[in-house]
XYZ file of C-alpha atoms in Angstrom:
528
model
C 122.298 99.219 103.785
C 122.594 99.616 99.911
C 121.858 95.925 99.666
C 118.949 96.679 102.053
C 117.623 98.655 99.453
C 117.701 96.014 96.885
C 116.224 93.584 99.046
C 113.661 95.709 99.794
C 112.667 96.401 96.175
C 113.051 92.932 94.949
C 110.116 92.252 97.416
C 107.901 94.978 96.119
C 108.387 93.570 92.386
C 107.808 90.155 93.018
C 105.194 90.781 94.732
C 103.452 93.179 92.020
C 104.727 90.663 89.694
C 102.508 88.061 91.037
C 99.491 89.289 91.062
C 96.523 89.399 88.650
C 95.690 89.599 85.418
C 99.044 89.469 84.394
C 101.530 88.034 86.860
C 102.832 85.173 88.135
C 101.963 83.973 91.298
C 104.364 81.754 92.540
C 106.613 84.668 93.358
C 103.941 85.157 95.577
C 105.698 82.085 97.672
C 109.043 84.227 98.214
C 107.812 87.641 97.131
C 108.165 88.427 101.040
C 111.749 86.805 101.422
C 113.930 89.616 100.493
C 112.307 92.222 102.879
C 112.082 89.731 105.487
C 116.076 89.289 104.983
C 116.799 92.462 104.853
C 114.974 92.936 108.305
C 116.905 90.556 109.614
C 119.985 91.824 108.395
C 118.927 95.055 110.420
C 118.224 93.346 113.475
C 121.248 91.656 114.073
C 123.377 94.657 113.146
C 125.036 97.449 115.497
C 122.667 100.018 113.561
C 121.663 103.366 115.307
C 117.444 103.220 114.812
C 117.306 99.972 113.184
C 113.688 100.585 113.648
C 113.417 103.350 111.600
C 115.890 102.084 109.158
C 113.237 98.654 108.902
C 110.230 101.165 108.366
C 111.657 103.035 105.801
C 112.549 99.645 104.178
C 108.811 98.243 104.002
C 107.394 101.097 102.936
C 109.903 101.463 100.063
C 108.854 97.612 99.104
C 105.345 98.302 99.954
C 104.914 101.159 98.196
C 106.304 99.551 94.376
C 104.266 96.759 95.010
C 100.822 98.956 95.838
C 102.275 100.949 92.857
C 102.627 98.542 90.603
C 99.147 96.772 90.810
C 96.922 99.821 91.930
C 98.086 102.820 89.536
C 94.917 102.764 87.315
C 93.229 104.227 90.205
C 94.413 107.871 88.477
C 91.607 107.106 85.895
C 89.272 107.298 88.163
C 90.903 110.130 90.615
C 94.475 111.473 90.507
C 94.149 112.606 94.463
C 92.380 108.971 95.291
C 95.034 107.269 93.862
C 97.893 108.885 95.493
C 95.744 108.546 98.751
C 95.357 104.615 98.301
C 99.059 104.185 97.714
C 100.212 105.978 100.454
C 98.049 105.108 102.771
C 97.862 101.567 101.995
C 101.582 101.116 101.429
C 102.182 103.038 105.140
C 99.391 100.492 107.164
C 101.288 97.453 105.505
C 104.837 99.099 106.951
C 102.921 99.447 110.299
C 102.090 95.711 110.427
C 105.765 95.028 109.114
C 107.088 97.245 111.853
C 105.222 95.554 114.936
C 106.533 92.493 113.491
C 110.292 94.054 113.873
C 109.465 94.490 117.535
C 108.148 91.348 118.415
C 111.298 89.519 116.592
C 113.580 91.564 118.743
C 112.105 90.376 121.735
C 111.419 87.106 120.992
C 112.662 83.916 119.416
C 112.082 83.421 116.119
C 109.669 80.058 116.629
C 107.684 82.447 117.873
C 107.857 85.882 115.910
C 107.428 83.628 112.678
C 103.814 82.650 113.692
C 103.572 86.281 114.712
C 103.918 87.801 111.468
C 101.126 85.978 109.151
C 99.141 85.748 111.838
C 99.493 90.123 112.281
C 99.211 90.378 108.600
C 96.057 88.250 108.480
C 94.320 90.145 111.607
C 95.433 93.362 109.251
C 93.647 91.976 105.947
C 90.833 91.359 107.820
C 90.712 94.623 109.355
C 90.608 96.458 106.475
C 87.847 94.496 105.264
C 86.015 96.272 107.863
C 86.730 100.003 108.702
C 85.960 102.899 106.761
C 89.214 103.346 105.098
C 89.099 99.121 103.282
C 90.761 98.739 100.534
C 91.438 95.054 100.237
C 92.142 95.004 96.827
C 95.804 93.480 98.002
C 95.213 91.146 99.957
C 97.144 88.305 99.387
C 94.744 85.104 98.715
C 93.405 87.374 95.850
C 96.858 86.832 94.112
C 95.684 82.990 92.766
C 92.443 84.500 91.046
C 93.507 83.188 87.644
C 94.815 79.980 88.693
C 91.313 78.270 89.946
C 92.797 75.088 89.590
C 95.011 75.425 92.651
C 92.441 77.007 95.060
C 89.304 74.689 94.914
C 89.603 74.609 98.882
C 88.767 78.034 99.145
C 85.373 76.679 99.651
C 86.625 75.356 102.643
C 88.811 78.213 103.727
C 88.256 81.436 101.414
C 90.662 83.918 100.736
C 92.259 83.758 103.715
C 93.773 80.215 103.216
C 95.635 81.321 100.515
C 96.928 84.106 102.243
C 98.325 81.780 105.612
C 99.721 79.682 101.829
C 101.261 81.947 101.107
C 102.938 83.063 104.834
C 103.941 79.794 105.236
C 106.177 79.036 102.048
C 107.841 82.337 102.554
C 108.324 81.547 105.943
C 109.540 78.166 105.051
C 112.462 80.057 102.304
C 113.441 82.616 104.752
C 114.243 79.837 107.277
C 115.951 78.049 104.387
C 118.532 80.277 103.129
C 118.855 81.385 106.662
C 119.980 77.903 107.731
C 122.116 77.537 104.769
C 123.745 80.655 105.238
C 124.769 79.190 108.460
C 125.789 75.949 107.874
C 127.179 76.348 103.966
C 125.447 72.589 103.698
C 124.390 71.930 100.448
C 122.453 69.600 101.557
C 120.415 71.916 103.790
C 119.098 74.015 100.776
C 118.127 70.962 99.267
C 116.277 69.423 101.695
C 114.576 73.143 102.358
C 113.863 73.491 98.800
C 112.069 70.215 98.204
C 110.574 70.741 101.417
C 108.752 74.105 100.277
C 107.778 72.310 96.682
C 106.217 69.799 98.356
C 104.274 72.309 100.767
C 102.976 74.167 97.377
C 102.333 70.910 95.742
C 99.858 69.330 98.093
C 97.117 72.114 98.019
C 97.615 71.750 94.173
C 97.262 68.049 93.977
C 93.941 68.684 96.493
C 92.717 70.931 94.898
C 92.863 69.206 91.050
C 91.023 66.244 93.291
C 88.116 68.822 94.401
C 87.936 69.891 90.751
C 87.633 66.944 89.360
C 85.158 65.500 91.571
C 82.801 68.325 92.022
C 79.580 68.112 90.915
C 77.559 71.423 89.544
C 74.083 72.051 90.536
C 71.510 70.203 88.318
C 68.681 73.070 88.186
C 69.416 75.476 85.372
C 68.953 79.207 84.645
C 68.593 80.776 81.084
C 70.221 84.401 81.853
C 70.520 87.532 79.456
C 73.152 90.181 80.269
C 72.991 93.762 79.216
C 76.542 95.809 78.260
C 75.094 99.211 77.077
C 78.593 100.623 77.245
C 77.467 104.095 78.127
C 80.119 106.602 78.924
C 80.168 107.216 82.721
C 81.905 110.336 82.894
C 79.390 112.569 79.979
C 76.533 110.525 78.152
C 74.797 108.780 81.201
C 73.811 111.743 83.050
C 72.449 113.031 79.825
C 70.317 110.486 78.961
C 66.806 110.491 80.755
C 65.729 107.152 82.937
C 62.795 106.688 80.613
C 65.420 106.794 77.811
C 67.591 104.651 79.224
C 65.025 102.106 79.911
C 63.725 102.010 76.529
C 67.363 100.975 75.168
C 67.744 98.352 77.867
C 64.372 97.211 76.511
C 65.625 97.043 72.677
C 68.690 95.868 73.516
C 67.871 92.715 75.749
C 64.661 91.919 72.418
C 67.803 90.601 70.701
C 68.232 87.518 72.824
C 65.644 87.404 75.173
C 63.400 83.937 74.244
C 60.287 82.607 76.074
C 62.934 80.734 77.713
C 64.510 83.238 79.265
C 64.413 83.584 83.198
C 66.286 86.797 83.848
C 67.903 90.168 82.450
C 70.232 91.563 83.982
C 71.244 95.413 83.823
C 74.618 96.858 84.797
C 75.136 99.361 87.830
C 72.866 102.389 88.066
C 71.938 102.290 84.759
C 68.882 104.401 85.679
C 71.238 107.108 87.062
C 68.581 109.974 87.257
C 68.173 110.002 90.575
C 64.657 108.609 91.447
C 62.455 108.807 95.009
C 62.626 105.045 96.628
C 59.229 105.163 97.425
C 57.579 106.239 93.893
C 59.511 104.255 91.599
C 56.627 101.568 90.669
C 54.657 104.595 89.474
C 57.912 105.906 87.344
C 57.476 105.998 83.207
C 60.829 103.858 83.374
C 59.627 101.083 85.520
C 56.351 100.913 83.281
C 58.412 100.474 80.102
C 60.580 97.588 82.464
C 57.320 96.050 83.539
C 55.522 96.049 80.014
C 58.994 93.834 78.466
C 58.781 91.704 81.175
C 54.741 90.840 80.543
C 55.226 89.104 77.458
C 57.335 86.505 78.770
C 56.242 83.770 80.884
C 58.642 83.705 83.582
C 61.303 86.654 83.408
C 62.171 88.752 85.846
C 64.685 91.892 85.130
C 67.299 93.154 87.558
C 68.661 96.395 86.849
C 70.909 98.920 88.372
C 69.359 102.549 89.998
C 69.586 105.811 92.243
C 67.560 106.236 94.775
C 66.870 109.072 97.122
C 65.147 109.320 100.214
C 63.478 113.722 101.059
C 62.894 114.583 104.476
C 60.978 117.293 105.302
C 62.233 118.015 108.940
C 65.178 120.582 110.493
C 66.506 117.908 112.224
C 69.067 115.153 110.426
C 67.243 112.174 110.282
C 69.660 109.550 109.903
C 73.556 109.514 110.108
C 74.207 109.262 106.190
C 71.602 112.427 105.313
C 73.361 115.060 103.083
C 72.363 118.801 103.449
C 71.296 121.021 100.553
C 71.723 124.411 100.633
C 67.722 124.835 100.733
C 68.083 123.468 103.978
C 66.015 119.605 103.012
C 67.678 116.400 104.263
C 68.439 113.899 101.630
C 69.622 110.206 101.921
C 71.040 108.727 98.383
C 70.756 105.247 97.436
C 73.157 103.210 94.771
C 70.654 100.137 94.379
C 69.070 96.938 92.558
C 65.872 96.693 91.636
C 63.714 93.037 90.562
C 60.800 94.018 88.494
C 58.733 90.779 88.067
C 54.911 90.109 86.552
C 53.390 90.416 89.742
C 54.409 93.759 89.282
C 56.008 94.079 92.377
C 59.661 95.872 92.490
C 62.108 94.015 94.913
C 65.025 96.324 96.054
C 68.198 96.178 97.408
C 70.432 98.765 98.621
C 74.478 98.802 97.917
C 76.339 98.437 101.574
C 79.897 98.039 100.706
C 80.602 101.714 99.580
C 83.802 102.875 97.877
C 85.679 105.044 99.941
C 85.408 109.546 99.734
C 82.924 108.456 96.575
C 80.085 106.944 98.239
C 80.873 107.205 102.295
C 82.613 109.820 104.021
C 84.704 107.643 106.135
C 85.099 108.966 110.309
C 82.184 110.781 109.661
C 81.764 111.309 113.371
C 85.203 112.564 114.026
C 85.850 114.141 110.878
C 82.215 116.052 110.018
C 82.368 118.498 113.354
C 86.023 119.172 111.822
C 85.332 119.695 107.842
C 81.585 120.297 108.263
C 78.788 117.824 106.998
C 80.423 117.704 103.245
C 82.005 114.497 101.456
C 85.678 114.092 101.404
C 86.546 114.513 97.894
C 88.078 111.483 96.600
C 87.196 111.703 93.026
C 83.869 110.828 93.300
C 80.405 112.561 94.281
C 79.862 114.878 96.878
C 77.182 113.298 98.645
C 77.375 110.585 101.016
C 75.157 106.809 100.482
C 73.013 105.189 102.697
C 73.235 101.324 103.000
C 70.907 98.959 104.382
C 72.233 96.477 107.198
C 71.412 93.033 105.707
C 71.641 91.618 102.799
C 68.783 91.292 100.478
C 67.802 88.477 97.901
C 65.633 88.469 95.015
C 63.388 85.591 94.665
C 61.239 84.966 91.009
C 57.929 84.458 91.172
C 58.321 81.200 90.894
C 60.646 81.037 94.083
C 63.059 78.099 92.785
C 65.748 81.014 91.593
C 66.987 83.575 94.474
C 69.432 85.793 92.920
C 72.266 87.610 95.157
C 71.755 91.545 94.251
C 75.791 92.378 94.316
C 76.405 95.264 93.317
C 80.483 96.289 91.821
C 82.319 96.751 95.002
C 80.734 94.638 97.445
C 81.857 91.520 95.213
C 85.401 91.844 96.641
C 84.554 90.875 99.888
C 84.241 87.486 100.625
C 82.672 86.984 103.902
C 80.212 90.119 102.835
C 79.036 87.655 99.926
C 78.136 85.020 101.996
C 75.753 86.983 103.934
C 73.529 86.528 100.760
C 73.462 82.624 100.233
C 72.401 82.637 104.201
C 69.560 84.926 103.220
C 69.532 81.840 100.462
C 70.874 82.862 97.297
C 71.288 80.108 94.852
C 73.238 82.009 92.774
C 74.771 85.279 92.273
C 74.439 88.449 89.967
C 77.184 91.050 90.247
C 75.923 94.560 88.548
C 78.534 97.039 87.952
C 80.088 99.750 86.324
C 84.249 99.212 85.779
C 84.340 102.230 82.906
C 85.919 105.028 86.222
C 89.276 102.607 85.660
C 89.735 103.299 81.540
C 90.918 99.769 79.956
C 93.382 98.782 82.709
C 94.369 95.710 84.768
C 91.343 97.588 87.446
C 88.565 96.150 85.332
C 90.153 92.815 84.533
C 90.867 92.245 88.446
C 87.426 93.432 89.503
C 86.459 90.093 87.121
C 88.820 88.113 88.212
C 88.207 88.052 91.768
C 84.291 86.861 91.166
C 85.833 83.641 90.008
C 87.188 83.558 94.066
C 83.415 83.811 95.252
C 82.149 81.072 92.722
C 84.609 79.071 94.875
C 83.904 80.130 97.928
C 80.067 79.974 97.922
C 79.943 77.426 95.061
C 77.727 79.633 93.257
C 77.496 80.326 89.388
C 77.745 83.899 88.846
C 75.869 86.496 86.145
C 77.847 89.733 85.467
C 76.345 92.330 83.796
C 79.247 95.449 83.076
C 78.273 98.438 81.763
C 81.138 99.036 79.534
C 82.331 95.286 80.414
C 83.658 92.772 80.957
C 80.325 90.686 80.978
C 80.500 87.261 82.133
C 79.046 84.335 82.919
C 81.770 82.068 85.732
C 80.317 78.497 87.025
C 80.307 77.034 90.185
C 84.014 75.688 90.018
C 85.372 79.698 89.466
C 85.644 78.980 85.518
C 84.667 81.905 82.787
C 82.422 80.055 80.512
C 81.554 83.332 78.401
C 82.888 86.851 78.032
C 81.621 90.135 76.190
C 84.447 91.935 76.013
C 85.314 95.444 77.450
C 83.946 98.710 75.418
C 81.628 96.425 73.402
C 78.143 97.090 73.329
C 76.035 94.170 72.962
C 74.228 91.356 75.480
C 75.317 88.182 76.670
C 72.831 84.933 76.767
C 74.078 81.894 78.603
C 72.709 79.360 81.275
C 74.244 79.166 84.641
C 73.301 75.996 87.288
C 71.996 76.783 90.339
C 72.876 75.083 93.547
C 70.867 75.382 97.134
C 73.668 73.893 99.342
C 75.932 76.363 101.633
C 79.865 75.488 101.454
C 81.924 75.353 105.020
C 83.191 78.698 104.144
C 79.559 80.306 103.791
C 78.495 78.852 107.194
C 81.817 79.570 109.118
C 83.412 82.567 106.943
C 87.011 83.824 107.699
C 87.739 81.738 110.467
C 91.505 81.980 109.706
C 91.478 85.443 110.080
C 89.893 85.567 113.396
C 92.085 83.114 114.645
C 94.638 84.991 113.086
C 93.346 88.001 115.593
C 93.480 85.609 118.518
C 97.244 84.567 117.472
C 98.607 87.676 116.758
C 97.012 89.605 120.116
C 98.651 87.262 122.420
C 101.921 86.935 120.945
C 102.026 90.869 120.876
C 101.066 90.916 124.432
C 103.630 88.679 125.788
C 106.701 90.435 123.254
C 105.337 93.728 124.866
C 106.044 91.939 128.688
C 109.741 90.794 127.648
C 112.825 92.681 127.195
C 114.501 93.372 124.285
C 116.654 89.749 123.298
């Protein structure tokens, strides 16, 4: 068992080692071959409770490797981050675990198409429920290697991820064979075997790169980084205040020219009714910059709130004050344009205990209509069930509202260039994670929906990283993180919808189909 433990461990640090900013991730490609050795090892033994013995396993490897590339949570909440690592590391063991007792009942042709095709079905779960976290998931590990994953147009995240599955696969069953035979000629043949498998997508990918063609319309954006401290200074600063620096701050760059500004994450954080904010002092000041040039629009970050005057709740996200009023709370994106009118969009992916209370129907009769506490606000946030798009005035440029979160989610993103987005602005606020790898990854998976959607993206940071990526997932400019300051650059813009927008994660799905049917028939057999 001692060796068990290694094995187990080794996984967990390659794995962590892989990942971005700062890994490597071709140990991505065998970062799953010691656990899935040391399972074996298990299985095949005269062990009392080998099932135990493989849980305990997993969730050793699981947790160093959650560990490892999610511990900058605590900067954001001590309790949340403990919760994600836990929790996250245990639903990984669980999908491990099934995979143990599918490989005990059946051959190994089989449980080998079992497991990525469980661990997909899983990532793509937890895309979805109220607990997602899919900061992990696996095709997020090649974020800073574009150049290999140009087919993620084609595919998305989740082709990297069944990459991924099948190269480990492919060295498990290598040194498994060898270890049989004692052939050197076996591990050769299985090495070059699983180069060539990691070299194809490569070579296709440099061929997509090098052939693709970037939109020909153009877009002259200026991003605001006010670098205001989350935690003290906003909430002290007045919206009308705020507003006013936006305003001075985006007069250094902004030329006639210019076709948008673009404003970080609830950088009007006074709470403000949705209904009355075109007759707001801040929106005024907004709408009075905008007027003297001839085709700008500004997109800016607020809170919203919705009053109701009624006993009753009115909708399943309403919070209750003490006063006994109803209150729905909005994190949203606002257009302000020269036609005056004030085009809004409403955040829908919702960090987890900070924005949602996840279960709420299960867990509110138990804990009473209050917000777990996670490290974030004590109020839960509406969403709106579509997404929205913001179109100029002159309708040739429809920007995608994304707002921090929600850009993690690759299927979510598309729903935005079929509302017909022709390119994407991510507004956010990375400051809660304290200069840590959490900011730089939160960057460096936009570059995977540039790919996916083929979109150029404009990313306006409050305390940064600001950025400008193109269509082919490259950073063309940076302002970097705790620097106050704007960022001027022009982005292409391209009308045309990618295989991946129009089908989404088809590989996942079919994952789901794979995975339930496989399960169904180990659960029918004996134990082999």
């Amino acid at each position: 068992m001692k060796n068990s433990y290694l094995l187990a461990i080794l996984s967990g640090l390659l794995l962590a080692l892989a990942w971005p900013t700062y890994g490597v991730p071709l140990l991505a490609f065998v970062g799953f071959v010691p656990l899935l050795l040391a399972e074996k090892n298990i299985r095949e033994s005269n062990y009392k409770r080998r099932g135990a013995k493989v849980f305990l396993l997993a969730y050793i490897s699981f947790l160093v490797w959650n560990s490892i590339t999610t511990w900058w949570i605590w900067y954001s909440t001590p309790f949340g981050m403990f919760f994600a690592l836990l929790v996250n590391s245990l639903l990984m063991t669980i999908i491990f675990s099934l995979y143990h007792f599918v490989a005990r009942r059946l051959p190994s042709k089989i449980h080998l198409i079992f497991l990525p095709a469980m661990w997909m079905a899983f990532e793509k779960f937890h895309l979805n429920w109220d607990f997602s976290w899919p900061w992990l998931n696996l095709g997020n590990v090649f974020s800073e290697y574009t150049t290999w994953i140009q087919w993620y147009e084609y595919t998305g995240v989740f082709g990297g991820a069944l990459w991924i599955w099948i190269i480990n696969i492919g060295v498990f069953k290598t040194i498994v064979h060898y270890k049989k035979t004692k052939e050197r000629s076996v591990l050769t043949k299985g090495i070059a075997r699983n180069v060539l498998l990691i070299a194809i997508p490569i070579i296709l990918s440099l061929f997509l790169l090098n052939n693709y063609e970037e939109g020909a319309q153009e877009a002259k954006i200026t991003l605001l980084q006010p670098n205001i401290d989350p935690y003290s200074e906003k909430y002290d600063i007045s919206n009308p205040q705020m507003a006013t620096a936006l305003v001075e701050l985006a007069q250094q760059d902004v030329s006639k020219d210019t076709d948008y500004v673009i404003a970080p994450e609830t950088a009007l954080s006074n709470p403000t009714p949705i209904d009355q904010f075109g007759n707001r002092q801040e929106e005024h000041i907004i709408q009075q910059f905008v007027n003297k040039y001839p085709h700008l629009q500004f997109i800016t970050g607020v809170d919203f709130f919705r009053r109701y005057n009624q006993k009753e709740k009115p909708t399943v996200t309403a919070n209750l004050f003490q006063r006994g009023d109803w209150f729905d709370f909005y994190n949203a994106a606002v257009q302000i344009d020269k036609q005056g009118s004030d085009q809004k969009y409403i955040k829908s992916k919702l960090v987890v205990g900070v924005e949602n209370f996840p279960f709420k129907n299960i867990l509110e009769p138990l804990l009473g209509d209050v917000m777990l506490d996670l490290g974030g606000t004590v109020a839960m946030r509406a969403t709106q069930k579509d997404r929205g798009v913001f179109t100029a005035t002159d309708e040739t440029l429809k920007a995608a509202p994304i707002i921090c979160y929600e850009s993690i989610y690759g299927e979510f993103v598309t729903g935005y260039v079929k509302k017909g987005a022709n390119f994407l602005t991510i507004i956010t606020n990375d400051a809660w994670w304290s200069n840590t790898q959490g900011h730089k990854q939160h960057l460096s998976y936009a570059r995977l929906r540039a790919i996916e959607t083929r979109k150029s993206i404009a990313r306006s940071a409050n305390t940064g990283i600001s950025a400008f990526i193109n269509e082919k997932g490259e950073i063309t400019k940076t302002l970097a993180y705790e620097a106050k300051g704007t960022l001027s650059g022009t982005i292409t813009i391209n009308n045309k919808q990618t295989f991946y927008v129009k089908y989404g994660d088809y590989i996942a799905r079919s994952g789901v189909l794979v995975a339930g049917l496989i399960f169904l028939f180990a659960i029918a057999r004996k134990k082999t």
